[in-house]
Amino acid sequence: MRHSLMSLSGNINISYNGDILVGELQYRLLNLLLSDNLLETVALELRISYPKAVDMIKEMNRIAPEKLVESRRSRVGTEFFISEYGMKLMNAFAQKEFELYIFLQKSNTQLSMAFEEHAESKNTYDIAM
């Protein structure tokens, strides 16, 4: 008898006043802006439109108590930069994501072991009948 592997999963969201400030996609956008401050390139990497990327930045800046992303015009276009507050938030997100990963690893090991034990005891019971 085959048993499917059960597992727990989860995602990190940072909320402020009940609104999601940073989720997985927002974090990826912020992280990509660290290495490339042209939003056109970042949007392509994320496979989202440029207007959607702009809207995400506007929404994060609207929700947050301080700006996460700042912009300035240059010869190449508008460049986007993560603020000091944005860096603190990114670090907190990354830390909590790591802690969630460790928690899920341990929990999934325990969950798998519990169901393996259950399957073994059920097979033993079935054989005894």
Tab-separated table of C-alpha atoms in Angstrom:
chain	number	residue	atom	x	y	z
A	1	MET	CA	0.000	0.000	0.000
A	2	ARG	CA	1.416	3.373	-1.032
A	3	HIS	CA	1.078	6.490	1.115
A	4	SER	CA	1.536	9.946	-0.247
A	5	LEU	CA	4.046	12.095	1.516
A	6	MET	CA	2.288	14.680	3.637
A	7	SER	CA	3.909	18.003	4.281
A	8	LEU	CA	3.258	21.365	5.809
A	9	SER	CA	3.948	24.523	3.862
A	10	GLY	CA	3.754	28.220	4.496
A	11	ASN	CA	4.648	31.670	3.279
A	12	ILE	CA	5.881	34.778	5.014
A	13	ASN	CA	3.932	38.010	4.710
A	14	ILE	CA	4.767	41.174	6.588
A	15	SER	CA	1.674	43.237	7.299
A	16	TYR	CA	1.324	46.777	8.549
A	17	ASN	CA	-2.009	47.953	9.966
A	18	GLY	CA	-3.724	44.898	8.480
A	19	ASP	CA	-2.407	45.387	4.930
A	20	ILE	CA	0.174	43.069	3.403
A	21	LEU	CA	3.280	45.171	3.016
A	22	VAL	CA	5.745	42.540	1.755
A	23	GLY	CA	4.932	39.092	0.467
A	24	GLU	CA	6.966	36.712	-1.673
A	25	LEU	CA	6.638	38.685	-4.934
A	26	GLN	CA	7.330	42.034	-3.285
A	27	TYR	CA	10.397	40.581	-1.576
A	28	ARG	CA	11.687	39.221	-4.878
A	29	LEU	CA	11.172	42.639	-6.487
A	30	LEU	CA	13.068	44.383	-3.683
A	31	ASN	CA	15.841	41.803	-3.803
A	32	LEU	CA	16.284	42.200	-7.565
A	33	LEU	CA	16.427	45.989	-7.204
A	34	LEU	CA	19.541	45.522	-5.078
A	35	SER	CA	21.475	44.272	-8.092
A	36	ASP	CA	19.691	46.144	-10.891
A	37	ASN	CA	18.010	49.458	-10.174
A	38	LEU	CA	16.241	49.653	-13.542
A	39	LEU	CA	12.685	48.519	-12.967
A	40	GLU	CA	12.203	47.490	-16.595
A	41	THR	CA	14.829	44.752	-16.171
A	42	VAL	CA	13.462	43.676	-12.785
A	43	ALA	CA	9.907	43.450	-14.158
A	44	LEU	CA	11.119	41.239	-17.015
A	45	GLU	CA	12.916	38.962	-14.549
A	46	LEU	CA	9.745	38.674	-12.447
A	47	ARG	CA	7.630	38.178	-15.584
A	48	ILE	CA	5.327	41.043	-14.676
A	49	SER	CA	4.572	44.240	-16.545
A	50	TYR	CA	6.403	47.453	-15.827
A	51	PRO	CA	3.163	49.181	-14.709
A	52	LYS	CA	2.468	46.331	-12.274
A	53	ALA	CA	5.992	46.666	-10.822
A	54	VAL	CA	5.468	50.426	-10.420
A	55	ASP	CA	2.105	49.799	-8.738
A	56	MET	CA	3.712	47.310	-6.341
A	57	ILE	CA	6.324	49.870	-5.317
A	58	LYS	CA	3.695	52.592	-4.896
A	59	GLU	CA	1.547	50.266	-2.790
A	60	MET	CA	4.440	49.231	-0.533
A	61	ASN	CA	5.459	52.862	-0.058
A	62	ARG	CA	1.837	53.826	0.663
A	63	ILE	CA	1.377	51.131	3.318
A	64	ALA	CA	4.772	51.413	5.029
A	65	PRO	CA	5.418	54.004	7.737
A	66	GLU	CA	8.562	54.984	5.788
A	67	LYS	CA	9.443	54.635	2.117
A	68	LEU	CA	10.861	51.248	1.151
A	69	VAL	CA	11.869	52.257	-2.351
A	70	GLU	CA	13.112	55.618	-3.586
A	71	SER	CA	13.609	56.702	-7.171
A	72	ARG	CA	15.573	59.270	-9.089
A	73	ARG	CA	15.810	60.275	-12.725
A	74	SER	CA	19.085	59.663	-14.508
A	75	ARG	CA	20.409	59.564	-18.077
A	76	VAL	CA	19.289	55.942	-18.439
A	77	GLY	CA	15.788	56.517	-17.051
A	78	THR	CA	14.276	56.248	-13.612
A	79	GLU	CA	16.432	54.305	-11.175
A	80	PHE	CA	14.999	52.674	-8.049
A	81	PHE	CA	16.846	52.191	-4.773
A	82	ILE	CA	16.007	50.384	-1.554
A	83	SER	CA	15.882	52.771	1.406
A	84	GLU	CA	17.538	52.054	4.735
A	85	TYR	CA	14.115	51.202	6.138
A	86	GLY	CA	13.518	48.906	3.165
A	87	MET	CA	16.806	47.110	3.861
A	88	LYS	CA	15.796	46.541	7.492
A	89	LEU	CA	12.469	45.133	6.364
A	90	MET	CA	14.153	42.872	3.791
A	91	ASN	CA	16.542	41.547	6.435
A	92	ALA	CA	13.643	40.843	8.792
A	93	PHE	CA	11.751	39.066	5.996
A	94	ALA	CA	14.776	36.921	5.086
A	95	GLN	CA	15.349	35.984	8.741
A	96	LYS	CA	11.712	34.967	9.258
A	97	GLU	CA	11.726	33.059	5.974
A	98	PHE	CA	14.763	31.099	7.172
A	99	GLU	CA	13.124	30.413	10.550
A	100	LEU	CA	9.974	29.205	8.768
A	101	TYR	CA	12.090	26.918	6.573
A	102	ILE	CA	13.731	25.338	9.649
A	103	PHE	CA	10.359	24.967	11.394
A	104	LEU	CA	8.807	23.313	8.325
A	105	GLN	CA	11.757	20.937	7.907
A	106	LYS	CA	11.433	19.735	11.500
A	107	SER	CA	7.637	19.603	11.355
A	108	ASN	CA	7.589	17.664	8.095
A	109	THR	CA	10.038	15.121	9.483
A	110	GLN	CA	7.782	14.626	12.518
A	111	LEU	CA	4.673	14.465	10.332
A	112	SER	CA	6.203	11.882	8.011
A	113	MET	CA	7.390	9.766	10.938
A	114	ALA	CA	3.936	9.873	12.541
A	115	PHE	CA	2.254	8.638	9.383
A	116	GLU	CA	4.922	6.008	8.728
A	117	GLU	CA	4.319	4.642	12.229
A	118	HIS	CA	0.578	4.728	11.603
A	119	ALA	CA	0.992	2.876	8.298
A	120	GLU	CA	3.252	0.260	9.887
A	121	SER	CA	0.835	-0.372	12.754
A	122	LYS	CA	-2.094	-0.578	10.308
A	123	ASN	CA	-0.221	-3.103	8.149
A	124	THR	CA	0.588	-5.143	11.242
A	125	TYR	CA	-3.070	-5.061	12.237
A	126	ASP	CA	-4.192	-6.059	8.742
A	127	ILE	CA	-1.819	-9.044	8.738
A	128	ALA	CA	-3.045	-10.236	12.123
A	129	MET	CA	-6.647	-10.459	10.906
